[in-house]
Coordinates of N, CA and C in Angstrom, one line a residue:
A12 N 26.5 7.8 2.5 CA 26.4 7.2 1.4 C 26.5 8.0 0.1
A13 N 27.1 7.9 -1.0 CA 27.1 8.5 -2.1 C 25.9 8.5 -3.2
P14 N 25.5 9.6 -3.7 CA 24.6 9.5 -4.8 C 25.4 8.9 -6.0
S15 N 24.3 8.0 -6.9 CA 24.7 7.4 -7.8 C 23.3 7.1 -8.9
A16 N 23.6 7.5 -10.0 CA 22.5 7.2 -10.9 C 22.0 5.9 -11.1
E17 N 23.0 4.8 -10.6 CA 22.8 3.5 -11.0 C 22.6 2.7 -9.7
G18 N 22.4 3.7 -8.4 CA 22.4 3.2 -7.1 C 21.2 2.2 -7.0
N19 N 21.3 1.3 -5.7 CA 20.2 0.5 -5.4 C 19.1 1.1 -4.5
F20 N 19.3 2.2 -4.2 CA 18.1 2.9 -3.2 C 17.7 4.4 -3.9
A21 N 16.4 4.5 -4.1 CA 15.9 5.9 -4.4 C 15.1 6.3 -3.3
F22 N 15.2 7.5 -2.9 CA 14.5 8.3 -1.9 C 13.5 9.5 -2.6
L23 N 12.3 9.1 -2.3 CA 11.1 10.2 -3.0 C 10.4 10.6 -2.0
V24 N 9.6 11.8 -2.1 CA 8.8 12.5 -1.6 C 7.5 12.5 -2.0
S25 N 6.2 12.7 -1.6 CA 5.0 13.1 -1.9 C 4.1 13.5 -1.0
D26 N 3.0 13.9 -1.3 CA 1.9 14.9 -0.2 C 0.9 13.8 -0.2
E27 N 0.1 13.7 1.1 CA -1.0 13.0 1.2 C -2.1 14.3 1.2
V28 N -2.9 14.5 0.6 CA -4.1 15.6 0.8 C -4.7 15.7 1.8
N29 N -4.5 16.8 2.7 CA -5.1 17.4 3.7 C -5.5 18.9 3.6
A30 N -4.6 19.8 4.5 CA -4.8 21.1 4.0 C -3.7 21.8 2.9
I31 N -3.4 21.1 2.1 CA -2.3 21.5 1.1 C -3.0 22.3 0.2
S32 N -4.5 22.2 0.0 CA -5.2 23.1 -1.0 C -5.3 24.7 -0.4
D33 N -4.9 24.8 0.8 CA -4.9 26.1 1.1 C -3.8 26.9 1.0
F34 N -2.7 26.2 0.1 CA -1.5 27.0 -0.1 C -1.4 27.0 -2.0
S35 N -0.8 28.2 -2.1 CA -0.4 28.5 -3.6 C 1.1 27.6 -3.6
D36 N 2.1 27.6 -2.7 CA 3.1 26.9 -2.8 C 3.5 26.6 -1.5
L37 N 4.3 25.5 -1.2 CA 4.7 25.1 0.3 C 6.0 24.3 0.0
K38 N 7.3 25.2 0.4 CA 8.4 24.7 0.0 C 9.0 24.0 1.2
V39 N 9.6 22.8 1.5 CA 10.2 22.2 2.2 C 11.8 22.0 1.7
T40 N 12.5 22.4 2.8 CA 14.0 22.2 2.8 C 14.4 21.2 3.7
I41 N 15.1 20.4 3.1 CA 15.7 19.1 3.7 C 17.3 19.0 3.6
E42 N 18.0 19.0 5.1 CA 19.5 18.8 5.0 C 20.1 17.5 4.9
K43 N 19.3 16.7 5.4 CA 20.0 15.2 5.3 C 18.6 14.1 5.6
V44 N 19.0 12.7 5.3 CA 18.1 11.8 5.5 C 18.8 10.5 6.0
G45 N 18.3 10.2 7.1 CA 19.0 8.9 7.7 C 18.2 7.7 7.7
L46 N 18.7 6.7 7.5 CA 18.2 5.4 7.6 C 18.6 4.5 8.4
L47 N 17.9 3.8 9.5 CA 18.4 3.0 10.6 C 18.2 1.6 10.0
Q48 N 19.6 0.9 9.9 CA 19.5 -0.4 9.6 C 19.1 -1.4 10.7
G49 N 18.3 -2.3 10.3 CA 17.9 -3.1 11.3 C 18.6 -4.2 11.6
G50 N 18.1 -5.3 12.3 CA 18.8 -6.7 12.5 C 19.7 -6.3 13.3
N51 N 21.0 -7.0 13.4 CA 22.0 -6.9 14.5 C 22.8 -5.4 14.5
S52 N 22.7 -4.7 13.3 CA 23.9 -3.6 13.1 C 23.2 -2.5 13.8
S53 N 21.9 -2.0 13.8 CA 21.5 -0.9 14.2 C 22.5 0.3 14.1
Q54 N 23.0 0.5 12.8 CA 23.9 1.5 12.5 C 23.1 2.6 11.3
W55 N 23.3 3.9 11.6 CA 22.7 4.9 10.7 C 23.4 5.0 9.4
V56 N 22.6 4.9 8.2 CA 23.2 5.4 7.1 C 22.5 7.0 6.7
E57 N 23.5 7.6 6.6 CA 23.1 9.0 6.2 C 23.3 9.6 4.8
F58 N 22.6 10.3 4.2 CA 22.9 10.9 2.7 C 22.3 12.4 2.8
T59 N 22.8 13.3 2.0 CA 22.5 14.5 1.7 C 21.6 14.6 0.2
P60 N 20.5 15.1 0.4 CA 19.7 14.9 -0.9 C 20.3 15.7 -1.8
E61 N 20.2 15.3 -3.3 CA 20.7 16.1 -4.5 C 19.8 17.0 -4.9
V62 N 18.5 17.0 -4.2 CA 17.5 17.9 -4.7 C 16.9 18.3 -3.1
K63 N 17.4 19.5 -2.4 CA 17.2 19.8 -1.4 C 15.7 20.6 -0.8
E64 N 15.4 21.2 -1.9 CA 14.0 21.8 -1.5 C 13.0 21.4 -2.8
F65 N 11.7 21.2 -2.3 CA 10.7 20.7 -3.1 C 9.5 21.6 -2.5
D66 N 8.5 21.7 -3.9 CA 7.2 22.1 -3.5 C 6.5 21.3 -3.4
L67 N 5.7 21.0 -2.0 CA 4.7 19.9 -1.9 C 3.6 20.2 -2.4
T68 N 2.9 21.2 -2.7 CA 1.8 21.5 -3.7 C 1.8 20.9 -5.0
L69 N 2.9 20.5 -5.6 CA 3.3 19.9 -6.8 C 3.1 18.2 -6.5
L70 N 3.1 17.8 -5.5 CA 3.1 16.4 -5.2 C 2.2 15.9 -4.5
T71 N 0.8 16.1 -5.1 CA -0.3 15.5 -4.4 C -0.6 14.3 -5.3
G72 N -1.4 13.5 -4.4 CA -2.0 12.3 -5.4 C -0.9 11.3 -5.6
D73 N -0.6 10.6 -6.8 CA 0.3 9.8 -7.0 C 1.7 10.4 -7.1
A74 N 1.5 11.8 -7.2 CA 2.8 12.4 -7.9 C 4.1 12.3 -6.9
T75 N 5.4 12.2 -7.1 CA 6.4 12.2 -6.3 C 7.6 12.8 -7.1
Q76 N 8.5 13.1 -5.9 CA 9.6 13.7 -6.7 C 10.9 12.8 -6.1
Q77 N 11.7 12.3 -6.7 CA 13.0 11.9 -6.4 C 14.0 12.9 -5.8
L78 N 14.4 12.6 -4.7 CA 15.3 13.4 -4.0 C 16.8 12.9 -4.0
W79 N 17.0 11.7 -4.2 CA 18.2 11.0 -4.1 C 18.1 9.9 -4.7
R80 N 19.4 9.5 -5.2 CA 19.6 7.9 -5.6 C 21.0 7.4 -5.5
G81 N 21.0 6.3 -4.9 CA 22.7 6.1 -4.7 C 22.6 4.8 -3.9
N82 N 23.7 4.2 -3.5 CA 23.9 2.8 -3.2 C 24.0 3.0 -1.5
V83 N 23.2 2.2 -0.8 CA 23.0 2.0 0.6 C 23.5 0.4 0.9
P84 N 23.9 0.2 2.0 CA 24.2 -1.2 2.3 C 22.7 -2.2 2.2
E85 N 23.0 -3.4 1.6 CA 22.0 -4.1 1.4 C 21.6 -5.0 2.9
G86 N 20.4 -4.9 3.0 CA 20.1 -5.3 4.3 C 18.5 -5.0 4.8
E87 N 18.5 -5.0 6.0 CA 17.1 -4.6 6.5 C 17.3 -3.3 7.1
Y88 N 16.3 -2.5 6.9 CA 16.0 -1.2 7.6 C 14.7 -0.8 8.4
S89 N 14.9 0.0 9.5 CA 13.5 -0.1 10.3 C 13.2 1.4 10.6
K90 N 14.1 2.5 10.3 CA 13.3 3.8 10.5 C 13.6 4.8 9.2
V91 N 13.1 5.7 9.1 CA 13.5 6.9 8.3 C 13.3 8.0 8.7
V92 N 14.5 9.0 8.6 CA 14.3 10.2 9.3 C 14.7 11.5 8.2
I93 N 13.9 12.2 8.3 CA 14.4 13.4 7.3 C 14.7 14.7 8.2
Y94 N 15.9 15.2 8.1 CA 16.2 16.5 8.9 C 15.7 17.7 8.1
V95 N 14.5 18.6 8.6 CA 14.2 19.4 8.0 C 14.7 20.8 8.4
T96 N 15.1 21.9 7.6 CA 15.6 23.0 8.0 C 14.7 24.1 8.0
A97 N 13.7 24.0 6.9 CA 12.7 25.2 6.6 C 11.5 24.7 6.1
V98 N 10.2 25.0 6.4 CA 9.1 24.6 5.5 C 8.2 26.1 5.4
K99 N 8.2 26.6 4.3 CA 7.4 28.0 4.4 C 6.4 27.8 3.2
G100 N 5.2 28.2 3.4 CA 4.0 28.0 2.6 C 3.6 29.6 2.6
T101 N 2.9 29.4 1.1 CA 1.9 30.6 0.7 C 0.6 30.4 0.8
L102 N -0.3 31.2 1.6 CA -1.7 30.9 1.7 C -2.5 31.3 0.2
K103 N -3.1 30.6 -0.3 CA -3.7 31.2 -1.4 C -4.8 32.4 -1.2
A104 N -5.5 32.3 0.0 CA -6.4 33.3 0.2 C -6.2 34.5 0.5
S105 N -4.9 34.7 1.1 CA -4.7 36.0 1.6 C -3.1 36.4 1.1
G106 N -2.3 35.4 0.6 CA -1.1 35.7 -0.2 C -0.1 35.8 1.3
D107 N -0.4 35.5 2.5 CA 0.6 35.4 3.6 C 1.4 34.3 3.3
V108 N 2.8 34.8 3.7 CA 3.8 33.6 3.7 C 3.8 33.2 5.2
L109 N 3.7 31.9 5.6 CA 3.8 31.3 6.9 C 5.0 30.4 7.1
D110 N 5.5 30.2 8.4 CA 6.5 29.3 8.8 C 5.7 28.3 9.2
I111 N 5.9 27.0 8.6 CA 5.0 25.9 8.7 C 5.8 25.1 10.3
K112 N 4.8 24.8 10.9 CA 5.5 24.2 12.4 C 5.7 22.9 12.1
L113 N 6.8 22.3 12.9 CA 7.1 20.8 12.6 C 7.1 20.0 14.1
P114 N 6.9 18.8 14.2 CA 7.0 18.2 15.7 C 8.5 18.8 16.4
S115 N 9.5 18.5 15.4 CA 10.7 18.8 15.9 C 11.5 19.3 14.4
N116 N 12.8 19.3 14.6 CA 13.9 19.7 13.3 C 13.7 18.3 12.4
K117 N 13.3 17.5 12.9 CA 13.2 16.2 12.1 C 11.8 15.2 11.9
L118 N 11.6 14.7 11.1 CA 10.6 13.9 10.9 C 10.9 12.6 10.8
Q119 N 10.2 11.5 11.5 CA 10.7 10.1 11.5 C 9.5 9.2 11.4
M120 N 9.7 7.9 10.8 CA 8.8 7.0 10.8 C 9.7 5.7 10.9
S121 N 9.0 5.0 12.0 CA 9.6 3.5 12.0 C 8.7 2.7 10.8
I122 N 9.3 2.3 9.8 CA 8.7 1.5 8.8 C 9.6 0.4 8.3
P123 N 9.5 -0.8 8.6 CA 10.6 -1.7 8.2 C 10.5 -2.1 6.4
F124 N 11.8 -2.0 6.0 CA 11.9 -2.4 4.6 C 13.2 -3.0 4.3
Q125 N 13.7 -3.6 3.0 CA 14.7 -4.4 2.9 C 15.2 -3.7 1.6
V126 N 16.7 -3.5 1.6 CA 17.4 -3.5 0.5 C 18.2 -4.6 -0.1
G127 N 17.6 -4.9 -1.2 CA 18.1 -6.5 -1.6 C 19.0 -6.2 -2.9
A128 N 19.9 -7.4 -3.1 CA 20.7 -7.3 -4.3 C 20.0 -7.6 -5.4
G129 N 20.4 -6.9 -6.7 CA 19.7 -6.9 -8.1 C 18.3 -6.1 -8.2
N130 N 18.1 -5.4 -7.1 CA 17.1 -4.5 -7.2 C 17.3 -3.2 -6.8
V131 N 16.5 -2.0 -7.2 CA 16.7 -0.7 -6.8 C 15.2 -0.4 -5.7
T132 N 15.4 -0.4 -4.6 CA 14.3 -0.2 -3.7 C 14.1 1.7 -3.7
S133 N 12.7 2.0 -4.1 CA 12.5 3.1 -4.2 C 11.5 3.4 -2.8
F134 N 11.9 4.3 -1.8 CA 11.4 4.7 -0.6 C 10.4 6.0 -1.0
T135 N 9.2 5.9 -0.8 CA 8.4 6.9 -0.9 C 7.9 7.6 0.7
Y136 N 8.3 8.7 1.2 CA 8.2 9.4 2.2 C 7.1 10.2 1.9
D137 N 5.8 10.2 2.4 CA 4.5 10.8 2.3 C 4.5 11.9 3.3
L138 N 4.5 12.8 3.1 CA 4.2 14.3 4.0 C 2.9 14.9 3.8
T139 N 2.4 15.3 5.1 CA 1.1 15.9 4.9 C 1.0 17.3 5.9
V140 N 0.5 18.2 5.3 CA 0.5 19.6 6.1 C -1.4 19.6 6.7
V141 N -1.3 19.8 8.0 CA -2.8 19.7 8.5 C -2.9 21.1 9.3
K142 N -4.2 21.4 9.3 CA -4.5 22.6 9.8 C -5.1 22.6 11.1
T143 N -4.6 22.8 12.1 CA -5.0 23.0 13.6 C -5.5 24.3 14.0
G144 N -6.4 24.0 15.3 CA -6.9 25.2 15.8 C -8.2 25.8 15.1
G145 N -8.9 26.9 15.5 CA -10.1 27.3 15.0 C -9.6 28.1 13.9
T146 N -10.6 29.1 13.4 CA -10.5 29.8 12.2 C -9.7 30.8 12.5
R147 N -9.8 31.3 13.7 CA -9.0 32.6 14.0 C -7.5 32.2 14.3
N148 N -7.2 31.1 15.3 CA -6.0 30.9 15.6 C -5.3 29.8 14.9
S149 N -5.7 29.5 13.8 CA -5.4 28.4 13.0 C -4.0 28.4 12.6
K150 N -3.3 27.2 12.7 CA -1.6 27.0 12.4 C -1.9 25.7 11.7
Y151 N -0.6 25.6 10.9 CA -0.3 24.4 10.1 C 0.9 23.7 10.4
L152 N 0.8 22.3 10.6 CA 1.9 21.3 10.9 C 2.3 20.7 9.6
L153 N 3.3 20.3 9.5 CA 4.0 19.2 8.6 C 4.2 18.0 9.4
K154 N 3.9 16.9 8.9 CA 4.0 15.7 9.7 C 4.2 14.3 8.8
P155 N 4.8 13.2 9.0 CA 4.7 12.2 8.1 C 3.6 11.4 7.9
Q156 N 3.2 10.8 7.0 CA 2.0 10.1 6.7 C 2.4 8.6 6.5
I157 N 2.5 7.8 7.6 CA 3.1 6.5 7.5 C 2.2 5.6 6.7
S158 N 0.8 5.8 6.8 CA -0.2 4.9 5.9 C 0.1 5.0 4.4
E159 N 0.9 6.1 4.0 CA 1.1 6.3 2.6 C 2.6 6.2 2.1
S160 N 3.4 5.8 3.3 CA 4.6 5.7 2.6 C 5.1 4.2 2.7
G161 N 6.2 4.0 2.1 CA 6.7 2.6 1.9 C 7.5 2.4 0.7
T162 N 7.8 1.3 0.5 CA 8.7 0.8 -0.6 C 8.1 0.1 -1.9
K163 N 9.2 0.3 -3.0 CA 8.6 -0.5 -4.1 C 9.9 -1.1 -4.8
Q164 N 9.9 -2.5 -5.0 CA 11.3 -3.1 -5.4 C 11.0 -2.9 -7.0
S165 N 12.2 -2.7 -7.7 CA 12.2 -2.9 -9.2 C 13.5 -3.5 -9.6
P166 N 13.6 -4.3 -10.6 CA 15.0 -4.8 -10.9 C 15.9 -3.9 -11.3
A167 N 17.2 -4.1 -10.9 CA 18.2 -3.0 -11.4 C 18.2 -3.0 -12.9
S168 N 18.6 -1.7 -13.4 CA 19.1 -1.6 -15.0 C 19.9 -2.4 -15.4
P169 N 19.7 -2.9 -16.6 CA 21.2 -3.6 -17.2 C 22.2 -2.5 -17.5
P170 N 23.4 -3.1 -17.4 CA 24.8 -2.2 -17.4 C 24.5 -1.3 -18.7
N171 N 24.8 0.0 -18.7 CA 24.8 0.8 -19.9 C 25.8 0.3 -21.0
T172 N 25.5 -0.3 -22.0 CA 26.4 -0.8 -23.1 C 26.3 0.2 -24.3
G173 N 25.6 1.2 -24.3 CA 25.5 2.2 -25.5 C 24.7 1.7 -26.4
K174 N 24.0 0.6 -26.3 CA 23.3 -0.2 -27.2 C 21.8 0.3 -27.1
A175 N 20.8 0.1 -27.8 CA 19.3 0.3 -27.6 C 19.1 -1.0 -26.7
P176 N 18.0 -0.8 -25.9 CA 17.7 -1.9 -24.9 C 17.4 -3.3 -25.6
A177 N 16.9 -3.5 -26.6 CA 16.9 -4.5 -27.4 C 18.0 -5.2 -27.9
E178 N 19.1 -4.5 -28.3 CA 20.3 -4.8 -28.6 C 21.0 -5.2 -27.3
A179 N 21.0 -4.4 -26.2 CA 21.7 -4.9 -25.0 C 21.3 -6.1 -24.4
N180 N 20.0 -6.2 -24.6 CA 19.4 -7.5 -24.0 C 19.8 -8.7 -24.9
A181 N 19.8 -8.4 -26.1 CA 20.3 -9.5 -27.1 C 21.8 -10.0 -27.0
A182 N 22.7 -9.0 -26.5 CA 24.1 -9.0 -26.4 C 24.1 -9.8 -24.8
A183 N 23.6 -9.3 -24.0 CA 23.4 -10.1 -22.6 C 23.0 -11.5 -22.6
N184 N 21.9 -11.9 -23.5 CA 21.4 -13.3 -23.3 C 21.3 -13.4 -25.0
P185 N 22.3 -13.9 -25.6 CA 22.5 -14.4 -27.2 C 21.5 -15.5 -27.2
A186 N 20.7 -15.5 -28.1 CA 19.7 -16.8 -28.4 C 20.5 -18.1 -29.0
P187 N 20.0 -18.9 -28.5 CA 20.8 -20.1 -28.7 C 20.7 -20.3 -30.3
A188 N 21.7 -21.0 -30.9 CA 21.9 -21.4 -32.5 C 20.8 -22.7 -32.5
L189 N 19.6 -22.2 -33.6 CA 18.8 -23.1 -33.9 C 19.0 -23.4 -35.3
P190 N 18.6 -24.9 -35.7 CA 18.7 -25.4 -36.9 C 17.8 -24.6 -38.0
D191 N 18.1 -24.3 -39.0 CA 17.3 -23.5 -40.1 C 15.8 -23.8 -40.2
K192 N 15.4 -25.0 -39.8 CA 14.1 -25.4 -40.0 C 13.3 -24.8 -38.7
A193 N 14.1 -24.9 -37.7 CA 13.4 -24.2 -36.2 C 13.3 -22.7 -36.5
R194 N 14.2 -21.9 -37.3 CA 13.8 -20.7 -37.4 C 13.0 -20.1 -38.7
G195 N 12.4 -21.3 -39.2 CA 11.4 -20.8 -40.1 C 12.2 -20.6 -41.6
K196 N 13.1 -21.0 -41.7 CA 13.9 -20.6 -42.9 C 13.6 -22.0 -44.0
P197 N 13.3 -21.9 -45.1 CA 13.3 -23.0 -46.0 C 14.6 -23.7 -46.1
Q198 N 14.5 -25.2 -45.9 CA 15.7 -26.1 -46.2 C 15.6 -26.2 -47.8
K199 N 17.2 -26.6 -47.7 CA 17.4 -26.9 -49.4 C 17.4 -28.3 -49.5

């Protein structure tokens, strides 16, 4: 899939607050994203993010960062996979830089969603960093947070006509001609 500012699909990331407050920064680098088409096709749609590295500490709560927008085939999808090449974080307390562990080099979640005509489907992939082990042998893991992930549909933007939105809307949907009386003009 190719990137496009007017595309029908946007891929965003966010962070579910767990151990993120332990870090002054936590940089995640993504090589590519895969979407598994559902239904009868079961084919993969893959794209390379336009933004390949992001700092997860800046994306807590409702904050998100768009990594890619482009066109993908319309239809049902059943799984999203991100291929992660590196995760490094700087601990606030010590300043130590750590390699954050992953279950594998890819993070995946099975979550059904639809990409339909005339809409932009925005998929937010929520990640979380969790602390494991005791105080001495603690490690951090990065994993998907399925309960906070999912899609939002919004109408596709009208074509760019170079006019202000009200003018573009008026040009696309001209008002019907009304008699002078209906327009509130005095009649002669």
